[in-house]
mmCIF file with all atom_site columns, C-alpha atoms in Angstrom:
data_model
loop_
_atom_site.group_PDB
_atom_site.id
_atom_site.type_symbol
_atom_site.label_atom_id
_atom_site.label_alt_id
_atom_site.label_comp_id
_atom_site.label_asym_id
_atom_site.label_entity_id
_atom_site.label_seq_id
_atom_site.pdbx_PDB_ins_code
_atom_site.Cartn_x
_atom_site.Cartn_y
_atom_site.Cartn_z
_atom_site.occupancy
_atom_site.B_iso_or_equiv
_atom_site.pdbx_formal_charge
_atom_site.auth_seq_id
_atom_site.auth_comp_id
_atom_site.auth_asym_id
_atom_site.auth_atom_id
_atom_site.pdbx_PDB_model_num
ATOM 1   C CA . ALA A 1 1   ? 11.864  -6.629  -11.218 1.00 77.00 ? 1   ALA A CA 1
ATOM 2   C CA . GLN A 1 2   ? 10.296  -7.661  -8.210  1.00 83.00 ? 2   GLN A CA 1
ATOM 3   C CA . SER A 1 3   ? 6.768   -9.116  -7.836  1.00 90.00 ? 3   SER A CA 1
ATOM 4   C CA . VAL A 1 4   ? 4.608   -10.475 -5.208  1.00 94.00 ? 4   VAL A CA 1
ATOM 5   C CA . ALA A 1 5   ? 1.713   -13.167 -5.615  1.00 95.00 ? 5   ALA A CA 1
ATOM 6   C CA . GLN A 1 6   ? -1.292  -13.709 -3.070  1.00 96.00 ? 6   GLN A CA 1
ATOM 7   C CA . PRO A 1 7   ? -2.779  -16.763 -4.332  1.00 96.00 ? 7   PRO A CA 1
ATOM 8   C CA . GLU A 1 8   ? -6.027  -16.395 -2.592  1.00 96.00 ? 8   GLU A CA 1
ATOM 9   C CA . ASP A 1 9   ? -8.849  -13.842 -3.257  1.00 95.00 ? 9   ASP A CA 1
ATOM 10  C CA . GLN A 1 10  ? -10.607 -14.717 0.038   1.00 96.00 ? 10  GLN A CA 1
ATOM 11  C CA . VAL A 1 11  ? -10.045 -16.695 3.324   1.00 98.00 ? 11  VAL A CA 1
ATOM 12  C CA . ASN A 1 12  ? -12.652 -17.486 5.531   1.00 97.00 ? 12  ASN A CA 1
ATOM 13  C CA . VAL A 1 13  ? -12.010 -18.510 9.229   1.00 98.00 ? 13  VAL A CA 1
ATOM 14  C CA . ALA A 1 14  ? -14.153 -19.328 12.178  1.00 98.00 ? 14  ALA A CA 1
ATOM 15  C CA . GLU A 1 15  ? -13.307 -16.951 15.065  1.00 97.00 ? 15  GLU A CA 1
ATOM 16  C CA . GLY A 1 16  ? -11.083 -18.715 17.716  1.00 97.00 ? 16  GLY A CA 1
ATOM 17  C CA . ASN A 1 17  ? -9.247  -20.699 14.842  1.00 98.00 ? 17  ASN A CA 1
ATOM 18  C CA . PRO A 1 18  ? -5.818  -19.956 13.543  1.00 97.00 ? 18  PRO A CA 1
ATOM 19  C CA . LEU A 1 19  ? -5.256  -18.196 10.313  1.00 97.00 ? 19  LEU A CA 1
ATOM 20  C CA . THR A 1 20  ? -3.034  -17.842 7.401   1.00 97.00 ? 20  THR A CA 1
ATOM 21  C CA . VAL A 1 21  ? -2.735  -15.409 4.426   1.00 98.00 ? 21  VAL A CA 1
ATOM 22  C CA . LYS A 1 22  ? -0.463  -16.587 2.021   1.00 98.00 ? 22  LYS A CA 1
ATOM 23  C CA . CYS A 1 23  ? 2.229   -14.606 0.127   1.00 98.00 ? 23  CYS A CA 1
ATOM 24  C CA . THR A 1 24  ? 4.917   -15.509 -2.454  1.00 97.00 ? 24  THR A CA 1
ATOM 25  C CA . TYR A 1 25  ? 7.472   -13.128 -3.876  1.00 95.00 ? 25  TYR A CA 1
ATOM 26  C CA . SER A 1 26  ? 10.054  -12.795 -6.457  1.00 93.00 ? 26  SER A CA 1
ATOM 27  C CA . VAL A 1 27  ? 13.280  -10.327 -6.171  1.00 89.00 ? 27  VAL A CA 1
ATOM 28  C CA . SER A 1 28  ? 16.908  -10.339 -7.273  1.00 85.00 ? 28  SER A CA 1
ATOM 29  C CA . GLY A 1 29  ? 18.786  -10.361 -4.036  1.00 84.00 ? 29  GLY A CA 1
ATOM 30  C CA . ASN A 1 30  ? 17.545  -10.328 -0.540  1.00 86.00 ? 30  ASN A CA 1
ATOM 31  C CA . PRO A 1 31  ? 13.864  -9.038  0.034   1.00 89.00 ? 31  PRO A CA 1
ATOM 32  C CA . TYR A 1 32  ? 12.358  -6.499  1.931   1.00 91.00 ? 32  TYR A CA 1
ATOM 33  C CA . LEU A 1 33  ? 8.621   -7.805  2.866   1.00 94.00 ? 33  LEU A CA 1
ATOM 34  C CA . PHE A 1 34  ? 5.700   -5.849  4.283   1.00 94.00 ? 34  PHE A CA 1
ATOM 35  C CA . TRP A 1 35  ? 1.865   -6.832  5.413   1.00 97.00 ? 35  TRP A CA 1
ATOM 36  C CA . TYR A 1 36  ? -0.602  -4.016  5.642   1.00 96.00 ? 36  TYR A CA 1
ATOM 37  C CA . VAL A 1 37  ? -4.280  -4.201  6.365   1.00 96.00 ? 37  VAL A CA 1
ATOM 38  C CA . GLN A 1 38  ? -7.100  -2.219  4.749   1.00 93.00 ? 38  GLN A CA 1
ATOM 39  C CA . TYR A 1 39  ? -10.293 -1.919  6.888   1.00 92.00 ? 39  TYR A CA 1
ATOM 40  C CA . PRO A 1 40  ? -13.367 -0.907  4.870   1.00 86.00 ? 40  PRO A CA 1
ATOM 41  C CA . ASN A 1 41  ? -12.939 2.820   3.737   1.00 82.00 ? 41  ASN A CA 1
ATOM 42  C CA . ARG A 1 42  ? -9.909  3.213   5.243   1.00 85.00 ? 42  ARG A CA 1
ATOM 43  C CA . GLY A 1 43  ? -6.262  3.890   4.004   1.00 87.00 ? 43  GLY A CA 1
ATOM 44  C CA . LEU A 1 44  ? -3.674  1.086   4.575   1.00 91.00 ? 44  LEU A CA 1
ATOM 45  C CA . GLN A 1 45  ? -1.945  0.178   7.979   1.00 93.00 ? 45  GLN A CA 1
ATOM 46  C CA . PHE A 1 46  ? 1.440   -1.053  8.534   1.00 93.00 ? 46  PHE A CA 1
ATOM 47  C CA . LEU A 1 47  ? 1.302   -4.438  10.228  1.00 95.00 ? 47  LEU A CA 1
ATOM 48  C CA . LEU A 1 48  ? 4.775   -5.863  10.269  1.00 95.00 ? 48  LEU A CA 1
ATOM 49  C CA . LYS A 1 49  ? 7.981   -5.841  8.232   1.00 93.00 ? 49  LYS A CA 1
ATOM 50  C CA . TYR A 1 50  ? 10.950  -8.474  7.458   1.00 94.00 ? 50  TYR A CA 1
ATOM 51  C CA . ILE A 1 51  ? 14.316  -6.646  6.869   1.00 90.00 ? 51  ILE A CA 1
ATOM 52  C CA . THR A 1 52  ? 16.912  -9.164  8.249   1.00 87.00 ? 52  THR A CA 1
ATOM 53  C CA . GLY A 1 53  ? 17.491  -11.406 11.223  1.00 87.00 ? 53  GLY A CA 1
ATOM 54  C CA . ASP A 1 54  ? 14.946  -13.638 12.691  1.00 90.00 ? 54  ASP A CA 1
ATOM 55  C CA . ASN A 1 55  ? 12.587  -15.355 10.274  1.00 93.00 ? 55  ASN A CA 1
ATOM 56  C CA . LEU A 1 56  ? 9.601   -14.847 12.606  1.00 95.00 ? 56  LEU A CA 1
ATOM 57  C CA . VAL A 1 57  ? 8.510   -11.357 12.739  1.00 96.00 ? 57  VAL A CA 1
ATOM 58  C CA . LYS A 1 58  ? 5.895   -10.426 15.236  1.00 95.00 ? 58  LYS A CA 1
ATOM 59  C CA . GLY A 1 59  ? 3.706   -7.291  14.463  1.00 94.00 ? 59  GLY A CA 1
ATOM 60  C CA . SER A 1 60  ? 0.672   -5.218  15.533  1.00 90.00 ? 60  SER A CA 1
ATOM 61  C CA . TYR A 1 61  ? -2.805  -7.021  16.795  1.00 92.00 ? 61  TYR A CA 1
ATOM 62  C CA . GLY A 1 62  ? -1.220  -10.480 17.370  1.00 95.00 ? 62  GLY A CA 1
ATOM 63  C CA . PHE A 1 63  ? -0.152  -11.228 13.797  1.00 97.00 ? 63  PHE A CA 1
ATOM 64  C CA . GLU A 1 64  ? 3.188   -12.581 12.930  1.00 97.00 ? 64  GLU A CA 1
ATOM 65  C CA . ALA A 1 65  ? 4.714   -13.750 9.561   1.00 97.00 ? 65  ALA A CA 1
ATOM 66  C CA . GLU A 1 66  ? 7.383   -16.216 8.828   1.00 96.00 ? 66  GLU A CA 1
ATOM 67  C CA . PHE A 1 67  ? 10.151  -15.449 6.008   1.00 96.00 ? 67  PHE A CA 1
ATOM 68  C CA . ASN A 1 68  ? 11.071  -18.813 4.274   1.00 96.00 ? 68  ASN A CA 1
ATOM 69  C CA . LYS A 1 69  ? 13.681  -17.987 1.566   1.00 94.00 ? 69  LYS A CA 1
ATOM 70  C CA . SER A 1 70  ? 13.758  -21.448 0.111   1.00 94.00 ? 70  SER A CA 1
ATOM 71  C CA . GLN A 1 71  ? 10.056  -21.287 -0.772  1.00 95.00 ? 71  GLN A CA 1
ATOM 72  C CA . THR A 1 72  ? 9.996   -17.613 -1.513  1.00 95.00 ? 72  THR A CA 1
ATOM 73  C CA . SER A 1 73  ? 7.069   -17.056 0.773   1.00 97.00 ? 73  SER A CA 1
ATOM 74  C CA . PHE A 1 74  ? 6.111   -14.611 3.808   1.00 98.00 ? 74  PHE A CA 1
ATOM 75  C CA . HIS A 1 75  ? 2.911   -16.014 5.065   1.00 98.00 ? 75  HIS A CA 1
ATOM 76  C CA . LEU A 1 76  ? 0.734   -13.765 7.778   1.00 98.00 ? 76  LEU A CA 1
ATOM 77  C CA . LYS A 1 77  ? -0.441  -15.866 10.609  1.00 98.00 ? 77  LYS A CA 1
ATOM 78  C CA . LYS A 1 78  ? -2.629  -15.433 13.868  1.00 97.00 ? 78  LYS A CA 1
ATOM 79  C CA . PRO A 1 79  ? -3.059  -18.138 16.376  1.00 96.00 ? 79  PRO A CA 1
ATOM 80  C CA . SER A 1 80  ? -6.626  -17.153 17.242  1.00 97.00 ? 80  SER A CA 1
ATOM 81  C CA . ALA A 1 81  ? -8.716  -15.277 14.888  1.00 97.00 ? 81  ALA A CA 1
ATOM 82  C CA . LEU A 1 82  ? -11.007 -12.304 15.846  1.00 97.00 ? 82  LEU A CA 1
ATOM 83  C CA . VAL A 1 83  ? -14.071 -11.154 13.870  1.00 96.00 ? 83  VAL A CA 1
ATOM 84  C CA . SER A 1 84  ? -12.589 -7.636  13.969  1.00 95.00 ? 84  SER A CA 1
ATOM 85  C CA . ASP A 1 85  ? -9.698  -9.310  12.194  1.00 96.00 ? 85  ASP A CA 1
ATOM 86  C CA . SER A 1 86  ? -11.945 -9.110  8.893   1.00 96.00 ? 86  SER A CA 1
ATOM 87  C CA . ALA A 1 87  ? -10.295 -6.912  6.305   1.00 96.00 ? 87  ALA A CA 1
ATOM 88  C CA . LEU A 1 88  ? -8.278  -6.697  2.897   1.00 95.00 ? 88  LEU A CA 1
ATOM 89  C CA . TYR A 1 89  ? -4.518  -7.911  3.827   1.00 97.00 ? 89  TYR A CA 1
ATOM 90  C CA . PHE A 1 90  ? -1.690  -6.884  1.097   1.00 96.00 ? 90  PHE A CA 1
ATOM 91  C CA . CYS A 1 91  ? 1.534   -8.237  1.000   1.00 96.00 ? 91  CYS A CA 1
ATOM 92  C CA . ALA A 1 92  ? 4.390   -5.829  -0.308  1.00 94.00 ? 92  ALA A CA 1
ATOM 93  C CA . VAL A 1 93  ? 8.045   -6.486  -1.508  1.00 91.00 ? 93  VAL A CA 1
ATOM 94  C CA . ARG A 1 94  ? 10.963  -4.375  -2.193  1.00 86.00 ? 94  ARG A CA 1
ATOM 95  C CA . ASP A 1 95  ? 14.547  -5.217  -3.315  1.00 79.00 ? 95  ASP A CA 1
ATOM 96  C CA . PRO A 1 96  ? 17.789  -3.975  -2.366  1.00 75.00 ? 96  PRO A CA 1
ATOM 97  C CA . GLY A 1 97  ? 17.925  -1.558  -5.431  1.00 72.00 ? 97  GLY A CA 1
ATOM 98  C CA . ASN A 1 98  ? 15.703  0.735   -3.550  1.00 64.00 ? 98  ASN A CA 1
ATOM 99  C CA . THR A 1 99  ? 13.070  0.396   -6.107  1.00 73.00 ? 99  THR A CA 1
ATOM 100 C CA . PRO A 1 100 ? 9.401   1.349   -5.035  1.00 80.00 ? 100 PRO A CA 1
ATOM 101 C CA . LEU A 1 101 ? 7.435   -0.956  -2.996  1.00 86.00 ? 101 LEU A CA 1
ATOM 102 C CA . VAL A 1 102 ? 5.265   -3.391  -5.079  1.00 89.00 ? 102 VAL A CA 1
ATOM 103 C CA . PHE A 1 103 ? 2.116   -4.588  -3.630  1.00 92.00 ? 103 PHE A CA 1
ATOM 104 C CA . GLY A 1 104 ? 0.175   -7.766  -4.110  1.00 93.00 ? 104 GLY A CA 1
ATOM 105 C CA . LYS A 1 105 ? -3.484  -7.884  -5.149  1.00 94.00 ? 105 LYS A CA 1
ATOM 106 C CA . GLY A 1 106 ? -4.795  -8.437  -1.722  1.00 95.00 ? 106 GLY A CA 1
ATOM 107 C CA . THR A 1 107 ? -6.335  -11.095 0.147   1.00 96.00 ? 107 THR A CA 1
ATOM 108 C CA . ARG A 1 108 ? -9.794  -10.677 1.771   1.00 96.00 ? 108 ARG A CA 1
ATOM 109 C CA . LEU A 1 109 ? -10.207 -12.054 5.298   1.00 97.00 ? 109 LEU A CA 1
ATOM 110 C CA . SER A 1 110 ? -13.526 -12.853 6.699   1.00 97.00 ? 110 SER A CA 1
ATOM 111 C CA . VAL A 1 111 ? -13.721 -14.285 10.273  1.00 97.00 ? 111 VAL A CA 1
ATOM 112 C CA . ILE A 1 112 ? -16.981 -15.801 10.983  1.00 96.00 ? 112 ILE A CA 1
ATOM 113 C CA . ALA A 1 113 ? -18.248 -15.581 14.791  1.00 94.00 ? 113 ALA A CA 1
ATOM 114 C CA . ASN B 2 1   ? 0.329   15.015  13.975  1.00 72.00 ? 1   ASN B CA 1
ATOM 115 C CA . ALA B 2 2   ? -2.235  14.740  11.450  1.00 77.00 ? 2   ALA B CA 1
ATOM 116 C CA . GLY B 2 3   ? 0.057   12.130  9.830   1.00 91.00 ? 3   GLY B CA 1
ATOM 117 C CA . VAL B 2 4   ? -1.079  11.753  5.816   1.00 94.00 ? 4   VAL B CA 1
ATOM 118 C CA . THR B 2 5   ? -4.208  14.023  4.866   1.00 95.00 ? 5   THR B CA 1
ATOM 119 C CA . GLN B 2 6   ? -6.096  14.041  1.464   1.00 96.00 ? 6   GLN B CA 1
ATOM 120 C CA . THR B 2 7   ? -8.661  16.019  -0.067  1.00 96.00 ? 7   THR B CA 1
ATOM 121 C CA . PRO B 2 8   ? -11.238 15.618  -1.211  1.00 96.00 ? 8   PRO B CA 1
ATOM 122 C CA . LYS B 2 9   ? -12.790 12.404  0.270   1.00 94.00 ? 9   LYS B CA 1
ATOM 123 C CA . PHE B 2 10  ? -15.202 11.874  -2.998  1.00 95.00 ? 10  PHE B CA 1
ATOM 124 C CA . GLN B 2 11  ? -15.109 13.655  -6.341  1.00 96.00 ? 11  GLN B CA 1
ATOM 125 C CA . VAL B 2 12  ? -17.262 12.857  -9.467  1.00 97.00 ? 12  VAL B CA 1
ATOM 126 C CA . LEU B 2 13  ? -15.988 14.471  -12.597 1.00 96.00 ? 13  LEU B CA 1
ATOM 127 C CA . LYS B 2 14  ? -17.036 14.639  -16.108 1.00 97.00 ? 14  LYS B CA 1
ATOM 128 C CA . THR B 2 15  ? -14.947 13.211  -18.965 1.00 97.00 ? 15  THR B CA 1
ATOM 129 C CA . GLY B 2 16  ? -12.467 15.651  -19.992 1.00 97.00 ? 16  GLY B CA 1
ATOM 130 C CA . GLN B 2 17  ? -12.440 18.012  -16.528 1.00 97.00 ? 17  GLN B CA 1
ATOM 131 C CA . SER B 2 18  ? -9.191  18.308  -14.912 1.00 96.00 ? 18  SER B CA 1
ATOM 132 C CA . MET B 2 19  ? -8.489  18.314  -11.401 1.00 96.00 ? 19  MET B CA 1
ATOM 133 C CA . THR B 2 20  ? -5.959  18.201  -8.412  1.00 97.00 ? 20  THR B CA 1
ATOM 134 C CA . LEU B 2 21  ? -6.119  15.518  -5.567  1.00 98.00 ? 21  LEU B CA 1
ATOM 135 C CA . GLN B 2 22  ? -4.244  17.132  -2.539  1.00 98.00 ? 22  GLN B CA 1
ATOM 136 C CA . CYS B 2 23  ? -2.047  15.160  -0.176  1.00 97.00 ? 23  CYS B CA 1
ATOM 137 C CA . ALA B 2 24  ? 0.012   16.562  2.688   1.00 97.00 ? 24  ALA B CA 1
ATOM 138 C CA . GLN B 2 25  ? 2.173   15.228  5.649   1.00 96.00 ? 25  GLN B CA 1
ATOM 139 C CA . ASP B 2 26  ? 3.163   16.809  8.774   1.00 94.00 ? 26  ASP B CA 1
ATOM 140 C CA . MET B 2 27  ? 6.064   14.339  9.724   1.00 92.00 ? 27  MET B CA 1
ATOM 141 C CA . ASN B 2 28  ? 8.730   15.499  7.825   1.00 92.00 ? 28  ASN B CA 1
ATOM 142 C CA . HIS B 2 29  ? 8.928   12.524  5.268   1.00 92.00 ? 29  HIS B CA 1
ATOM 143 C CA . GLU B 2 30  ? 11.257  12.675  2.438   1.00 91.00 ? 30  GLU B CA 1
ATOM 144 C CA . TYR B 2 31  ? 9.629   10.139  0.157   1.00 91.00 ? 31  TYR B CA 1
ATOM 145 C CA . MET B 2 32  ? 5.765   10.462  -1.059  1.00 93.00 ? 32  MET B CA 1
ATOM 146 C CA . SER B 2 33  ? 4.049   8.608   -3.481  1.00 94.00 ? 33  SER B CA 1
ATOM 147 C CA . TRP B 2 34  ? 0.646   8.161   -5.271  1.00 96.00 ? 34  TRP B CA 1
ATOM 148 C CA . TYR B 2 35  ? -1.241  4.915   -5.452  1.00 96.00 ? 35  TYR B CA 1
ATOM 149 C CA . ARG B 2 36  ? -4.487  3.868   -7.513  1.00 96.00 ? 36  ARG B CA 1
ATOM 150 C CA . GLN B 2 37  ? -6.623  0.804   -6.119  1.00 94.00 ? 37  GLN B CA 1
ATOM 151 C CA . ASP B 2 38  ? -8.802  -1.038  -8.352  1.00 92.00 ? 38  ASP B CA 1
ATOM 152 C CA . PRO B 2 39  ? -10.748 -4.110  -7.552  1.00 85.00 ? 39  PRO B CA 1
ATOM 153 C CA . GLY B 2 40  ? -8.527  -7.334  -8.182  1.00 81.00 ? 40  GLY B CA 1
ATOM 154 C CA . MET B 2 41  ? -5.583  -5.341  -9.021  1.00 84.00 ? 41  MET B CA 1
ATOM 155 C CA . GLY B 2 42  ? -4.381  -4.228  -5.608  1.00 86.00 ? 42  GLY B CA 1
ATOM 156 C CA . LEU B 2 43  ? -2.383  -1.226  -5.262  1.00 91.00 ? 43  LEU B CA 1
ATOM 157 C CA . ARG B 2 44  ? -0.414  0.090   -8.443  1.00 93.00 ? 44  ARG B CA 1
ATOM 158 C CA . LEU B 2 45  ? 2.007   2.892   -8.328  1.00 93.00 ? 45  LEU B CA 1
ATOM 159 C CA . ILE B 2 46  ? 1.362   6.290   -10.149 1.00 96.00 ? 46  ILE B CA 1
ATOM 160 C CA . HIS B 2 47  ? 4.493   8.724   -9.227  1.00 96.00 ? 47  HIS B CA 1
ATOM 161 C CA . TYR B 2 48  ? 6.733   8.935   -6.392  1.00 93.00 ? 48  TYR B CA 1
ATOM 162 C CA . SER B 2 49  ? 8.988   11.556  -4.940  1.00 93.00 ? 49  SER B CA 1
ATOM 163 C CA . VAL B 2 50  ? 12.048  11.150  -3.074  1.00 90.00 ? 50  VAL B CA 1
ATOM 164 C CA . GLY B 2 51  ? 12.186  14.716  -1.950  1.00 91.00 ? 51  GLY B CA 1
ATOM 165 C CA . ALA B 2 52  ? 11.311  18.181  -2.561  1.00 93.00 ? 52  ALA B CA 1
ATOM 166 C CA . GLY B 2 53  ? 11.916  19.074  -6.555  1.00 94.00 ? 53  GLY B CA 1
ATOM 167 C CA . ILE B 2 54  ? 12.374  15.317  -7.287  1.00 94.00 ? 54  ILE B CA 1
ATOM 168 C CA . THR B 2 55  ? 9.570   12.968  -8.856  1.00 95.00 ? 55  THR B CA 1
ATOM 169 C CA . ASP B 2 56  ? 9.447   9.984   -10.831 1.00 94.00 ? 56  ASP B CA 1
ATOM 170 C CA . GLN B 2 57  ? 7.039   7.760   -12.602 1.00 94.00 ? 57  GLN B CA 1
ATOM 171 C CA . GLY B 2 58  ? 5.801   4.709   -11.302 1.00 92.00 ? 58  GLY B CA 1
ATOM 172 C CA . GLU B 2 59  ? 3.951   1.778   -12.998 1.00 90.00 ? 59  GLU B CA 1
ATOM 173 C CA . VAL B 2 60  ? 0.953   3.775   -14.449 1.00 95.00 ? 60  VAL B CA 1
ATOM 174 C CA . PRO B 2 61  ? 1.773   7.490   -14.789 1.00 96.00 ? 61  PRO B CA 1
ATOM 175 C CA . ASN B 2 62  ? -0.109  8.107   -17.982 1.00 96.00 ? 62  ASN B CA 1
ATOM 176 C CA . GLY B 2 63  ? -2.787  10.724  -17.560 1.00 96.00 ? 63  GLY B CA 1
ATOM 177 C CA . TYR B 2 64  ? -1.490  11.999  -14.096 1.00 97.00 ? 64  TYR B CA 1
ATOM 178 C CA . ASN B 2 65  ? 1.193   14.990  -13.505 1.00 97.00 ? 65  ASN B CA 1
ATOM 179 C CA . VAL B 2 66  ? 2.933   15.573  -10.156 1.00 97.00 ? 66  VAL B CA 1
ATOM 180 C CA . SER B 2 67  ? 5.142   18.182  -8.404  1.00 96.00 ? 67  SER B CA 1
ATOM 181 C CA . ARG B 2 68  ? 6.789   18.308  -5.383  1.00 97.00 ? 68  ARG B CA 1
ATOM 182 C CA . SER B 2 69  ? 7.489   21.940  -4.279  1.00 96.00 ? 69  SER B CA 1
ATOM 183 C CA . THR B 2 70  ? 7.879   21.386  -0.446  1.00 96.00 ? 70  THR B CA 1
ATOM 184 C CA . THR B 2 71  ? 8.363   18.625  1.629   1.00 95.00 ? 71  THR B CA 1
ATOM 185 C CA . GLU B 2 72  ? 4.802   18.568  3.003   1.00 96.00 ? 72  GLU B CA 1
ATOM 186 C CA . ASP B 2 73  ? 2.583   18.629  -0.002  1.00 97.00 ? 73  ASP B CA 1
ATOM 187 C CA . PHE B 2 74  ? 2.582   16.056  -3.135  1.00 98.00 ? 74  PHE B CA 1
ATOM 188 C CA . PRO B 2 75  ? -0.579  17.075  -5.310  1.00 98.00 ? 75  PRO B CA 1
ATOM 189 C CA . LEU B 2 76  ? -1.750  14.454  -8.069  1.00 98.00 ? 76  LEU B CA 1
ATOM 190 C CA . ARG B 2 77  ? -3.133  16.312  -11.194 1.00 98.00 ? 77  ARG B CA 1
ATOM 191 C CA . LEU B 2 78  ? -5.447  14.746  -13.471 1.00 96.00 ? 78  LEU B CA 1
ATOM 192 C CA . LEU B 2 79  ? -4.935  16.602  -16.767 1.00 92.00 ? 79  LEU B CA 1
ATOM 193 C CA . SER B 2 80  ? -8.125  15.450  -18.838 1.00 96.00 ? 80  SER B CA 1
ATOM 194 C CA . ALA B 2 81  ? -10.272 13.055  -16.944 1.00 96.00 ? 81  ALA B CA 1
ATOM 195 C CA . ALA B 2 82  ? -11.405 9.429   -18.025 1.00 97.00 ? 82  ALA B CA 1
ATOM 196 C CA . PRO B 2 83  ? -13.526 6.830   -17.112 1.00 96.00 ? 83  PRO B CA 1
ATOM 197 C CA . SER B 2 84  ? -10.548 4.538   -16.774 1.00 96.00 ? 84  SER B CA 1
ATOM 198 C CA . GLN B 2 85  ? -9.370  6.564   -14.050 1.00 97.00 ? 85  GLN B CA 1
ATOM 199 C CA . THR B 2 86  ? -12.382 5.944   -11.780 1.00 97.00 ? 86  THR B CA 1
ATOM 200 C CA . SER B 2 87  ? -10.423 4.580   -8.844  1.00 97.00 ? 87  SER B CA 1
ATOM 201 C CA . VAL B 2 88  ? -9.544  5.165   -5.203  1.00 95.00 ? 88  VAL B CA 1
ATOM 202 C CA . TYR B 2 89  ? -6.392  7.045   -5.027  1.00 97.00 ? 89  TYR B CA 1
ATOM 203 C CA . PHE B 2 90  ? -4.291  6.930   -1.805  1.00 96.00 ? 90  PHE B CA 1
ATOM 204 C CA . CYS B 2 91  ? -1.294  9.085   -1.007  1.00 96.00 ? 91  CYS B CA 1
ATOM 205 C CA . ALA B 2 92  ? 1.594   7.505   0.951   1.00 94.00 ? 92  ALA B CA 1
ATOM 206 C CA . SER B 2 93  ? 5.065   8.905   2.748   1.00 93.00 ? 93  SER B CA 1
ATOM 207 C CA . SER B 2 94  ? 7.955   7.473   4.804   1.00 89.00 ? 94  SER B CA 1
ATOM 208 C CA . LEU B 2 95  ? 10.767  9.134   6.493   1.00 87.00 ? 95  LEU B CA 1
ATOM 209 C CA . ARG B 2 96  ? 13.433  8.358   4.248   1.00 77.00 ? 96  ARG B CA 1
ATOM 210 C CA . THR B 2 97  ? 13.697  6.670   0.908   1.00 69.00 ? 97  THR B CA 1
ATOM 211 C CA . GLY B 2 98  ? 15.433  3.607   2.294   1.00 68.00 ? 98  GLY B CA 1
ATOM 212 C CA . VAL B 2 99  ? 14.106  0.059   1.232   1.00 66.00 ? 99  VAL B CA 1
ATOM 213 C CA . THR B 2 100 ? 13.467  -0.675  4.977   1.00 72.00 ? 100 THR B CA 1
ATOM 214 C CA . ASP B 2 101 ? 11.086  2.404   5.544   1.00 80.00 ? 101 ASP B CA 1
ATOM 215 C CA . THR B 2 102 ? 7.589   1.735   6.381   1.00 85.00 ? 102 THR B CA 1
ATOM 216 C CA . GLN B 2 103 ? 4.947   3.891   4.315   1.00 88.00 ? 103 GLN B CA 1
ATOM 217 C CA . TYR B 2 104 ? 2.052   5.811   5.944   1.00 92.00 ? 104 TYR B CA 1
ATOM 218 C CA . PHE B 2 105 ? -1.201  5.856   4.185   1.00 93.00 ? 105 PHE B CA 1
ATOM 219 C CA . GLY B 2 106 ? -3.754  8.777   4.183   1.00 94.00 ? 106 GLY B CA 1
ATOM 220 C CA . PRO B 2 107 ? -7.714  7.792   3.946   1.00 93.00 ? 107 PRO B CA 1
ATOM 221 C CA . GLY B 2 108 ? -8.026  7.681   0.245   1.00 94.00 ? 108 GLY B CA 1
ATOM 222 C CA . THR B 2 109 ? -10.089 9.804   -2.472  1.00 96.00 ? 109 THR B CA 1
ATOM 223 C CA . ARG B 2 110 ? -12.608 8.068   -4.002  1.00 95.00 ? 110 ARG B CA 1
ATOM 224 C CA . LEU B 2 111 ? -12.810 9.256   -7.956  1.00 97.00 ? 111 LEU B CA 1
ATOM 225 C CA . THR B 2 112 ? -15.707 8.734   -10.126 1.00 97.00 ? 112 THR B CA 1
ATOM 226 C CA . VAL B 2 113 ? -15.384 9.802   -13.973 1.00 97.00 ? 113 VAL B CA 1
ATOM 227 C CA . LEU B 2 114 ? -18.820 9.756   -15.726 1.00 96.00 ? 114 LEU B CA 1
#
């Protein structure tokens, strides 16, 4: 069965600095990987996904993620953090067998002005 | 399009009561699902549906029932509420059941069981 791990419960970054939110996964076969963001008292919003092709995926709000097959990772990145990026970020994975999406536990990002 | 809508936004129940959380989408999506979100545990899948008349269990189905009589609606029923079901519940949908499809989430229902 597929699984995903987000090793950091909390990430703190100064505004203007680059940010990274880490995600590692385990699946049988090629993974389909997703990042979602949740702002306070809201539902999850889709940021980006990796299906196939270029290992660097660009998404909404200036975010990008790099798929690394050898390290089974899919870290979320942004070159310059904004205070408005402060939110809860979820990594999710699905395997080729069309099983339901599996979410990580989430990482709370706090961008400090 | 309203997207995915959920009602109510907040609900307080007493142990043993039953209720139905409503979920509707107006995007003609095939796939719908229910998750619960608990602190430190992320989102866990309760039930899902790949089309009208078809439902299946997710990771934590006990204590919940679902049905999918129409493409638009996917209600979640709590048969006899327990304090362990205190959580935030999210409904989600995607156009197809394909592995690459993006899920769209509703705003959530915050349920407290006393």
